[in-house]
mmCIF file of C-alpha atoms and ligand atoms in Angstrom:
data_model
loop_
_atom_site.group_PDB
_atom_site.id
_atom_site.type_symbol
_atom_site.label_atom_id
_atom_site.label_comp_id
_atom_site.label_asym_id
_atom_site.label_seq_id
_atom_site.Cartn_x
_atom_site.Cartn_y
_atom_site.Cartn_z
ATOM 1 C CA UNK R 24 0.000 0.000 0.000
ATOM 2 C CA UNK R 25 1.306 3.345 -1.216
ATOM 3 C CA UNK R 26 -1.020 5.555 0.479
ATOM 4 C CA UNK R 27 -4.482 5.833 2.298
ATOM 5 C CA UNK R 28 -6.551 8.181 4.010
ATOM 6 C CA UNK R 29 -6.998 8.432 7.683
ATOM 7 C CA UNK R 30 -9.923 9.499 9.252
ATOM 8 C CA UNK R 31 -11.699 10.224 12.488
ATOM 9 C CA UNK R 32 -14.625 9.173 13.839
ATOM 10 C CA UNK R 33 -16.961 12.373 13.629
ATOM 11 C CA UNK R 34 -15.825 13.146 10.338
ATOM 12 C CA UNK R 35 -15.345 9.485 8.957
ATOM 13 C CA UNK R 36 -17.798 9.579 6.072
ATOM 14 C CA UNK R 37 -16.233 12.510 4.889
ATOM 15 C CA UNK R 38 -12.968 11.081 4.777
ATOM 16 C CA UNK R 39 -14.031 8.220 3.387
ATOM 17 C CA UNK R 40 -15.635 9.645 0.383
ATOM 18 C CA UNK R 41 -12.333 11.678 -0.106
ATOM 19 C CA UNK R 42 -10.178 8.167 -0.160
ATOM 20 C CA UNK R 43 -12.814 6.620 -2.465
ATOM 21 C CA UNK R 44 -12.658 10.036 -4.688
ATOM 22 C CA UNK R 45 -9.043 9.535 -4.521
ATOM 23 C CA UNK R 46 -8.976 6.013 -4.985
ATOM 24 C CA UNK R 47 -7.411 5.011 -1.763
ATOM 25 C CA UNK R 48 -8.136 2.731 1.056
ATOM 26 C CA UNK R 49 -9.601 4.182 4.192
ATOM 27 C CA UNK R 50 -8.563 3.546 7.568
ATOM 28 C CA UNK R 51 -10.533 4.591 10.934
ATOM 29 C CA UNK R 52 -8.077 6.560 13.510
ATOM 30 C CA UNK R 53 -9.297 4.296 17.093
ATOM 31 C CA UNK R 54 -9.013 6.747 20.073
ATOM 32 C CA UNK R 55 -9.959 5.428 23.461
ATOM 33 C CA UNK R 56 -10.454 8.233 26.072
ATOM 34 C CA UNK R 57 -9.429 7.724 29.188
ATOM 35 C CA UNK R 58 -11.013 8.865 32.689
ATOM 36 C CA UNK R 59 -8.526 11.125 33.297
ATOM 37 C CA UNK R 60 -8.548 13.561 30.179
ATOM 38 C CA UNK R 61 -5.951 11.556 28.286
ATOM 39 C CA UNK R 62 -6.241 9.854 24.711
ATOM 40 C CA UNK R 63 -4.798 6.845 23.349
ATOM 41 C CA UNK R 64 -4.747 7.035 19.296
ATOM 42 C CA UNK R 65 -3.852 4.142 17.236
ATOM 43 C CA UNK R 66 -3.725 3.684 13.585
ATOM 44 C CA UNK R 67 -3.245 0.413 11.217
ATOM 45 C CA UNK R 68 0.398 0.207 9.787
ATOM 46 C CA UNK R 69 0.979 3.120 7.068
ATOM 47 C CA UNK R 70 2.170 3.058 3.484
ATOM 48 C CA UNK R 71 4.763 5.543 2.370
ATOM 49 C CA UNK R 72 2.203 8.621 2.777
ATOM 50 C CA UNK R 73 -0.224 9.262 4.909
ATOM 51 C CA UNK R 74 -3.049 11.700 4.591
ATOM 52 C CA UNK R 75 -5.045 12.815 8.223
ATOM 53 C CA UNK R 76 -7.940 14.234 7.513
ATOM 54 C CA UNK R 77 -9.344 15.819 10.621
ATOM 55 C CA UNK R 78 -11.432 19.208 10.232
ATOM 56 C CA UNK R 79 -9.909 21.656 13.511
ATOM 57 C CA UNK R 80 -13.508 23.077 14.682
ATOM 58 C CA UNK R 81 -13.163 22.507 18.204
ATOM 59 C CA UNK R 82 -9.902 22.547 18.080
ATOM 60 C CA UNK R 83 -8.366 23.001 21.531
ATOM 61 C CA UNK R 84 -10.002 18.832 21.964
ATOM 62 C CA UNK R 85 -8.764 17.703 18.789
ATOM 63 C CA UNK R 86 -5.075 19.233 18.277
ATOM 64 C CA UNK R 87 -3.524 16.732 20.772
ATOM 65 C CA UNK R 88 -5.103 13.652 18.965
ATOM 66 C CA UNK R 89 -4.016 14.980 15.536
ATOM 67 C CA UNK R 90 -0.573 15.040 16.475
ATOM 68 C CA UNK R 91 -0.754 11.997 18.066
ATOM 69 C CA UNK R 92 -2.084 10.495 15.132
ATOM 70 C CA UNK R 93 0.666 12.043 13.039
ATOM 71 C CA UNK R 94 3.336 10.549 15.437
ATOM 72 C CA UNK R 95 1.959 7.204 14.683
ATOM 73 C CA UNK R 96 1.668 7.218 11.273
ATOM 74 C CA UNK R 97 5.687 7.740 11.089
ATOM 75 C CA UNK R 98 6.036 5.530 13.877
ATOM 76 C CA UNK R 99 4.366 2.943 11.309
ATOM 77 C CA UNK R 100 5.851 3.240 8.415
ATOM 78 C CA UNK R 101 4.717 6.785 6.549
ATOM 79 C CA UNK R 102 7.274 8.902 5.312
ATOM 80 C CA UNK R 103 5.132 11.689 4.415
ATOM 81 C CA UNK R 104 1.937 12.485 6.312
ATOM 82 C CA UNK R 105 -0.592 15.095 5.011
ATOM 83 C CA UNK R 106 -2.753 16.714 7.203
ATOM 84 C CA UNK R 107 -6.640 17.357 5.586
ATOM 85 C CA UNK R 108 -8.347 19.751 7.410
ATOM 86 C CA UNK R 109 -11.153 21.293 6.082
ATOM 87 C CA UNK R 110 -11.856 23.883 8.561
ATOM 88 C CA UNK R 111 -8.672 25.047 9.801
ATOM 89 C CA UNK R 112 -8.950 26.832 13.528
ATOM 90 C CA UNK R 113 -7.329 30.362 14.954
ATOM 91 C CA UNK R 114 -7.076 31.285 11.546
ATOM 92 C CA UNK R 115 -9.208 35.001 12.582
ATOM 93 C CA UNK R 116 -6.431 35.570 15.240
ATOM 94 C CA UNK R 117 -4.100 36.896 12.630
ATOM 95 C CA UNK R 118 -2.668 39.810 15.163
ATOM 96 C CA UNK R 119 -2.158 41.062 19.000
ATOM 97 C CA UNK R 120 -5.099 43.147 18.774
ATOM 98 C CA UNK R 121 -4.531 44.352 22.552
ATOM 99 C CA UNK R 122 -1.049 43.974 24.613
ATOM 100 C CA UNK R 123 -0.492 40.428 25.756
ATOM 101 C CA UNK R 124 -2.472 38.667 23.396
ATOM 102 C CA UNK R 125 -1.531 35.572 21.315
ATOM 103 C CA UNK R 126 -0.727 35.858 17.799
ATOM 104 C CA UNK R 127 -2.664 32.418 17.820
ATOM 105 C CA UNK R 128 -3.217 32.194 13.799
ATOM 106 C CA UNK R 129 1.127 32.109 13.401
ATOM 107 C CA UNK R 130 1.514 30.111 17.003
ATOM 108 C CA UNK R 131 -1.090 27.344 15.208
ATOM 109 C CA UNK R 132 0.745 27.572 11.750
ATOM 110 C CA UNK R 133 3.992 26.879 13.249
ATOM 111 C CA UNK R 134 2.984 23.717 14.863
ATOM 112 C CA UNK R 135 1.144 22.346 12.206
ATOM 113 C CA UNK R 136 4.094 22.760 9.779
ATOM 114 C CA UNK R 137 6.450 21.223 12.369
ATOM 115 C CA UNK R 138 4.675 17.816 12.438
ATOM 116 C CA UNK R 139 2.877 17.904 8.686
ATOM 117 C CA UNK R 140 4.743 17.272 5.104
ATOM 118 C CA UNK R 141 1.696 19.657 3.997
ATOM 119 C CA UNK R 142 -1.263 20.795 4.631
ATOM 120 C CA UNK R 143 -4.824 21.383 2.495
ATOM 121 C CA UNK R 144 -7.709 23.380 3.860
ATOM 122 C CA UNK R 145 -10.797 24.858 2.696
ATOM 123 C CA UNK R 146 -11.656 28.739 2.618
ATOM 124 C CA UNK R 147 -9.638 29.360 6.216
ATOM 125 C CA UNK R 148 -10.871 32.783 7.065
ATOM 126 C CA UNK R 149 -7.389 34.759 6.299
ATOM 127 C CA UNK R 150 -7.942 38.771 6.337
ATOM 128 C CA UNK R 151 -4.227 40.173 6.424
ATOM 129 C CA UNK R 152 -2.643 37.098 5.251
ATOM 130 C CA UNK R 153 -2.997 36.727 1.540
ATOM 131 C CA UNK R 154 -2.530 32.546 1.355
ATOM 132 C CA UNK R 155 -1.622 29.719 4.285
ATOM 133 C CA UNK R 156 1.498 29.607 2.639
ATOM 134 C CA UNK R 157 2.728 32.875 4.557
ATOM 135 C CA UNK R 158 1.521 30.968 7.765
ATOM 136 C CA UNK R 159 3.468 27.724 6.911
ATOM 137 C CA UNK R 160 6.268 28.774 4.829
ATOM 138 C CA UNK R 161 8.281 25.676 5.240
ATOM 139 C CA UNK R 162 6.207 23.147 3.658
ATOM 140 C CA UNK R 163 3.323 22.891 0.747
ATOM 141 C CA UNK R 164 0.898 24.792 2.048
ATOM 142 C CA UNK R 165 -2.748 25.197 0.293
ATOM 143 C CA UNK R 166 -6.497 26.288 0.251
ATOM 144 C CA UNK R 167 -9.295 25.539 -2.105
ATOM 145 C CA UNK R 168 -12.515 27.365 -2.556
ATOM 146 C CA UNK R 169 -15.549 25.496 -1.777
ATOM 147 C CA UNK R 170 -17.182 27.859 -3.869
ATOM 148 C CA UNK R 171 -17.711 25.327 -6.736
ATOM 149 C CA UNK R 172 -19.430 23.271 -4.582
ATOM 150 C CA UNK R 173 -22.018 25.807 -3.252
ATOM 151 C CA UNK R 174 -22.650 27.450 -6.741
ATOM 152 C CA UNK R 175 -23.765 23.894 -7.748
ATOM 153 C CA UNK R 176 -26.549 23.686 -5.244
ATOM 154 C CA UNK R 177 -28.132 26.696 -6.041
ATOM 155 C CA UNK R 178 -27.848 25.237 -10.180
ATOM 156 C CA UNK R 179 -31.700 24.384 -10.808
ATOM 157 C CA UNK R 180 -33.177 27.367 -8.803
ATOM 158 C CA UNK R 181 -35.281 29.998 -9.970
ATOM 159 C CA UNK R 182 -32.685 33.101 -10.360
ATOM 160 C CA UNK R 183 -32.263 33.357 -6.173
ATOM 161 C CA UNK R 184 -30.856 37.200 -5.511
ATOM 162 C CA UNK R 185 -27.091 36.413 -2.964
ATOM 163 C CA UNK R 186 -26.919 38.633 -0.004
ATOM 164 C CA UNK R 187 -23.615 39.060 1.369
ATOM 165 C CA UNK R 188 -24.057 40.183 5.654
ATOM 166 C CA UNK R 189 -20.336 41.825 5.912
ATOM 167 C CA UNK R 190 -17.789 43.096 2.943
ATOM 168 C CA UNK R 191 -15.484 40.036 3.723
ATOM 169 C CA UNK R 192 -18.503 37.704 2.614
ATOM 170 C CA UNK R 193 -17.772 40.167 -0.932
ATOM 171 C CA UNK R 194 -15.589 37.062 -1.857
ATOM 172 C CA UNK R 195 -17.338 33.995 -1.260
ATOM 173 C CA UNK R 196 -20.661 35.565 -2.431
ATOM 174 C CA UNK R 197 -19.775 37.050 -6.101
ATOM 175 C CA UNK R 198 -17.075 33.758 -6.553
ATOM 176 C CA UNK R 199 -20.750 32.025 -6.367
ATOM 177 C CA UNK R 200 -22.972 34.070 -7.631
ATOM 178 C CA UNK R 201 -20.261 34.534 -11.026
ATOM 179 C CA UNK R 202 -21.164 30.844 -12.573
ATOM 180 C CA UNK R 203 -24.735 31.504 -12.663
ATOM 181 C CA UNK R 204 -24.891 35.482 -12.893
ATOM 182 C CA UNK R 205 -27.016 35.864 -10.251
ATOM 183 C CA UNK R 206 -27.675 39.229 -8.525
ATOM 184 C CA UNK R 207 -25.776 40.210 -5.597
ATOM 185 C CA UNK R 208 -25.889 42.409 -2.757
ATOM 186 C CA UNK R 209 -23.192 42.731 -0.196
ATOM 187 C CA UNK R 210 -23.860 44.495 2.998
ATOM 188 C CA UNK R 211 -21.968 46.279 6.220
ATOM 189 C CA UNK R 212 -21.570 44.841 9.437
ATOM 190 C CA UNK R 213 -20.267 46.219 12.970
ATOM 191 C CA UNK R 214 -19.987 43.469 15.929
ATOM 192 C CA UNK R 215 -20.308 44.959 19.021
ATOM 193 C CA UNK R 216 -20.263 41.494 20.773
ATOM 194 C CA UNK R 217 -19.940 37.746 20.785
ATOM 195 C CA UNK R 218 -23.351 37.692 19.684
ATOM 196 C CA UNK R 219 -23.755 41.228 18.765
ATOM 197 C CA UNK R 220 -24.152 42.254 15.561
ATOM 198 C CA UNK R 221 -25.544 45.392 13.619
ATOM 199 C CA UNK R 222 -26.171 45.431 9.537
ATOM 200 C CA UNK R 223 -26.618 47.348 6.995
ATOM 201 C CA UNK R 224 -27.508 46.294 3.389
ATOM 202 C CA UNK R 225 -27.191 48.555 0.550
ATOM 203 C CA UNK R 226 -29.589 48.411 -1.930
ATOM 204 C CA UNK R 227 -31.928 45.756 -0.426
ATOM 205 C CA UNK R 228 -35.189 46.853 -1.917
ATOM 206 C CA UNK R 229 -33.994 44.443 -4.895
ATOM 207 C CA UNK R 230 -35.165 41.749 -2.608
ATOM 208 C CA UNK R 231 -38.587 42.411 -2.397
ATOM 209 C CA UNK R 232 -40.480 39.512 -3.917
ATOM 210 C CA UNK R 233 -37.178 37.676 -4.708
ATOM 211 C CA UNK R 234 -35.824 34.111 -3.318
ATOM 212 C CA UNK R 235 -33.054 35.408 -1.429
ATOM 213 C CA UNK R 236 -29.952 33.642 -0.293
ATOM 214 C CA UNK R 237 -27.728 34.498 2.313
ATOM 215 C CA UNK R 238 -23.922 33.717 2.037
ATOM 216 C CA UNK R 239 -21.319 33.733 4.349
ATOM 217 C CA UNK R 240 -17.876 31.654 5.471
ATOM 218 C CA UNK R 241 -18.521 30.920 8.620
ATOM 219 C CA UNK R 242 -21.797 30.542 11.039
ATOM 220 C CA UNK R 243 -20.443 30.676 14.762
ATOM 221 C CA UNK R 244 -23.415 31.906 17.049
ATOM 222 C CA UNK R 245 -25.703 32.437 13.643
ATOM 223 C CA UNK R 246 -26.309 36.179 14.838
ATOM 224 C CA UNK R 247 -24.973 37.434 11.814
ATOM 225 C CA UNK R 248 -27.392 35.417 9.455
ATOM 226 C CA UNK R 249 -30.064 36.069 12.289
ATOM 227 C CA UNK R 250 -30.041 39.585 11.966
ATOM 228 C CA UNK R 251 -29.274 39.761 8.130
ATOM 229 C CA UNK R 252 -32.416 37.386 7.448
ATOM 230 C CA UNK R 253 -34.350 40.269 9.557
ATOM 231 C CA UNK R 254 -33.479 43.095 7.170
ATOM 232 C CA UNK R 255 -34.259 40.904 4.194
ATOM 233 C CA UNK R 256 -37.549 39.911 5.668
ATOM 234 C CA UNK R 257 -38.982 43.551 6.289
ATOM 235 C CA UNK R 258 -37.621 44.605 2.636
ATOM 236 C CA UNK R 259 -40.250 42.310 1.518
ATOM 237 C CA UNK R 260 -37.957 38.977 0.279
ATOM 238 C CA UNK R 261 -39.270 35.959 -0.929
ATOM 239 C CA UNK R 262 -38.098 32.851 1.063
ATOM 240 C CA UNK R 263 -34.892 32.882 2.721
ATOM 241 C CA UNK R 264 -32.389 29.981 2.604
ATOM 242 C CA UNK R 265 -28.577 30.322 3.636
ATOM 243 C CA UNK R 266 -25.220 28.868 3.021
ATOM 244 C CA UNK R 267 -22.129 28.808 3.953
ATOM 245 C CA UNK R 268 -19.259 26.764 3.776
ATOM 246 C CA UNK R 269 -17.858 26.073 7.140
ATOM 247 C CA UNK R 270 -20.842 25.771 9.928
ATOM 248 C CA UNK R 271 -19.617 25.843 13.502
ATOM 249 C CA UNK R 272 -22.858 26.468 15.306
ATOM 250 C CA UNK R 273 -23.544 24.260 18.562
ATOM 251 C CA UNK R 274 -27.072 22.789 18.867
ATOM 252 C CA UNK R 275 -28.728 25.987 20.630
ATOM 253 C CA UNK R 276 -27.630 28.520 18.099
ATOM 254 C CA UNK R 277 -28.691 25.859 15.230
ATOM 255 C CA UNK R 278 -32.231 25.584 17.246
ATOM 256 C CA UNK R 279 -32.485 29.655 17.268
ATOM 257 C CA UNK R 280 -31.539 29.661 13.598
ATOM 258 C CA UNK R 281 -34.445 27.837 13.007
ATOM 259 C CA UNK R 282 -36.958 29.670 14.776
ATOM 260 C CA UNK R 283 -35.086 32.979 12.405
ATOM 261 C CA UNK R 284 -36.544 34.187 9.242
ATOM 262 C CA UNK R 285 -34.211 31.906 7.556
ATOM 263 C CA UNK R 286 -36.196 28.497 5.987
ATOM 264 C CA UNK R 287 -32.923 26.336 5.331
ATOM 265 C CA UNK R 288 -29.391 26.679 6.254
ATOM 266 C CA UNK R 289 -26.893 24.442 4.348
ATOM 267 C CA UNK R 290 -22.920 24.327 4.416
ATOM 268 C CA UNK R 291 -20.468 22.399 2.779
ATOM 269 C CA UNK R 292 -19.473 19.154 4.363
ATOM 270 C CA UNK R 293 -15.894 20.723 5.923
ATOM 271 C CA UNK R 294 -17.504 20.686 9.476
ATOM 272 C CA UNK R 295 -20.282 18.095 10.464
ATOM 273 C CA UNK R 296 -23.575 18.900 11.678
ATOM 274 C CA UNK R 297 -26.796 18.596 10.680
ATOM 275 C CA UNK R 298 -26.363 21.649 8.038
ATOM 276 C CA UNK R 299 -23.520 19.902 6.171
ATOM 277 C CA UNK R 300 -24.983 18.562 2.683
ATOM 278 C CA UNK R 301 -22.929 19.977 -0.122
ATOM 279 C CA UNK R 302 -19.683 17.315 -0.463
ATOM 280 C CA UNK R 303 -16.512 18.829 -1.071
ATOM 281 C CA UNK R 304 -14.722 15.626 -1.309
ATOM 282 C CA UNK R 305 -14.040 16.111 -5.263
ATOM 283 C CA UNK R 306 -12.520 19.145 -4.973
ATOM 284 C CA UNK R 307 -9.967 18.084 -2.291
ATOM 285 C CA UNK R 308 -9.334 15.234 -4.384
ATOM 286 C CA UNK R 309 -8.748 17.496 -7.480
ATOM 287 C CA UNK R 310 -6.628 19.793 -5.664
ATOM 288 C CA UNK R 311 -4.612 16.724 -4.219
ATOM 289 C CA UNK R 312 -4.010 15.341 -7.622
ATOM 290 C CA UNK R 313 -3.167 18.735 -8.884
ATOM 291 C CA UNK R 314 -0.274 19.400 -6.742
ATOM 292 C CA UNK R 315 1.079 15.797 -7.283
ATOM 293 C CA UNK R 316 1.576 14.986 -3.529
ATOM 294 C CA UNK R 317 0.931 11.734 -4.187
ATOM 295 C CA UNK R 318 3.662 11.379 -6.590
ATOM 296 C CA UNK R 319 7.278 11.211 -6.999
ATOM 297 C CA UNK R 320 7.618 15.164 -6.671
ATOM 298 C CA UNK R 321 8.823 15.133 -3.167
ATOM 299 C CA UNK R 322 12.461 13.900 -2.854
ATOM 300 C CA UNK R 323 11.729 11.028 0.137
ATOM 301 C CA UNK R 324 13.693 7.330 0.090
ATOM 302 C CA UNK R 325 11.234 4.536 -1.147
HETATM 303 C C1 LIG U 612 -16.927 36.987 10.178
HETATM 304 O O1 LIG U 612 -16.135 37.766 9.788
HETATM 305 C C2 LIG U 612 -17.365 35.774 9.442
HETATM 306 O O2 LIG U 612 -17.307 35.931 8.072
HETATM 307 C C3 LIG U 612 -18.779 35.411 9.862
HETATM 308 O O3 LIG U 612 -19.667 36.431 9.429
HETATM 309 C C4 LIG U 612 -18.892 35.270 11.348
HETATM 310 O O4 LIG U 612 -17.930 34.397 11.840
HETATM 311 C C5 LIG U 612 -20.268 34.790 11.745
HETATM 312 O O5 LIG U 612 -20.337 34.757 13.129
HETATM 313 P P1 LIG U 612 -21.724 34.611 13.868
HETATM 314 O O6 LIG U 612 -22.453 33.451 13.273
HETATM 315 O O7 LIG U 612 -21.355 34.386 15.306
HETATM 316 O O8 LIG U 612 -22.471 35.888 13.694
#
């Protein structure tokens, strides 16, 4: 065996459906938790490489077991382990914002490139870092667009007007709005809080009558799409659906979402949850195959 896929549990159909995309075998990582805090990780003997795939929502649990994970795969015969993670944490902490504060987004890249041969993720939330590669320098570092993905499940609906909440949504929305020329409108935000938000959407009469999607990167708390799903609702909008492509809301902030204005929230399947129904394992695929990791580029012994 030359290479396989390594999954976790929560995320194991997802990682499976990468392998079989990539035309690997799959292999289950087996953690046993013990009463104490602690985790024992153990993986079935490895061929030359490796690929974890381990989305980092919740990360502060799941770091510890990814690098665990990693150790074992060398200690078992990989000589190249790639770490998949579709949703890649403390990207948003890109900065000491007051004195004393972690620079977590450069503390997190650092690790990761110390124990990974490379690393894929999907639309991490970067603001004054152009790419991951200024994070991780020191390896192949990469991030695809699940934009693709999301334009295709809005293929087959009736001309839907995209609503950007915030000018860093200006991305994501027009990137799927562009293969279907729909009509977008991109709006202003200002957080005053954890779950705190205030919005302002330019234009937003064109709504009035109209199927109207939402579109954002991330859903944390689900104020933002909360509030935006408000303004579209008193300009008069048709239904209301939104998506997104990573969806980190817990079960009470998915519960409030669904008592919003909004009738159906989907996401791409980089986190799971309930709301995660668009697969992305094609693209990952493509973009592995496209870089060549899993050929002879890399100089290792065989
Ligand atoms: C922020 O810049 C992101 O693009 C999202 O708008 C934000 O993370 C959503 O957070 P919440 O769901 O808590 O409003």
């Amino acid at each position: 065996m030359d290479c396989a896929v390594y999954g976790f549990s929560e995320s194991a159909p997802f990682a499976a459906a990468f392998a079989t995309e990539l035309g690997v075998p799959f292999f289950d990582v087996a953690v046993r938790r013990f009463p104490d805090g602690e985790s024992l990780v153990r993986v079935e003997p490895a061929g030359r490489i490796a690929i974890l795939y381990r989305s980092l929502d919740d990360p502060n649990s799941k770091l510890v077991e990814l690098l665990l994970a990693a150790s074992a795969l060398r200690d078992n015969g990989a000589l190249r382990v790639i770490l998949i993670a579709p949703y890649l944490a403390y990207m948003r902490q890109d900065m000491a914002f007051n004195s004393g504060e972690a620079v977590s987004q450069r503390a997190i890249g650092t690790l990761l490139q110390s124990w990974f041969d490379a690393v894929l993720s999907v639309d991490p939330h970067l603001h004054r870092v152009a790419s991951l590669h200024e994070i991780m320098p020191t390896i192949p570092a990469r991030s695809i667009s699940a934009a693709p993905a999301l334009s295709a499940a809005l293929a087959g609906m009736d001309a839907p007007i995209l609503v950007g909440p915030d000018s860093e949504s200006r991305q994501w929305v027009e990137a799927i709005a562009a293969p279907l020329s729909l009509d977008v409108l991109v709006g202003e935000k200002t957080r005053n809080g954890d779950r705190d938000v205030a919005i302002v959407i330019p234009g937003i009469e064109k709504v009035a009558g109209r199927h109207t999607v939402l579109v954002d990167d991330v859903i944390s708390s689900g104020q933002t799409l909360a509030v935006a799903a408000q303004l579209l609702k008193r300009a008069g909008a048709g239904q209301i659906e939104a998506l997104a492509t990573h969806c980190l809301a817990h079960d009470a902030d998915l519960a409030r979402l669904a008592q919003s204005d909004i009738a159906r929230v989907r996401s791409a399947q980089t986190v799971p949850g309930p709301t995660a129904t668009i697969g992305i394992a094609s693209l990952l695929a493509g973009e592995i195959a496209a870089q060549g990791w899993l050929g002879k580029v890399w100089n290792y012994n065989e």
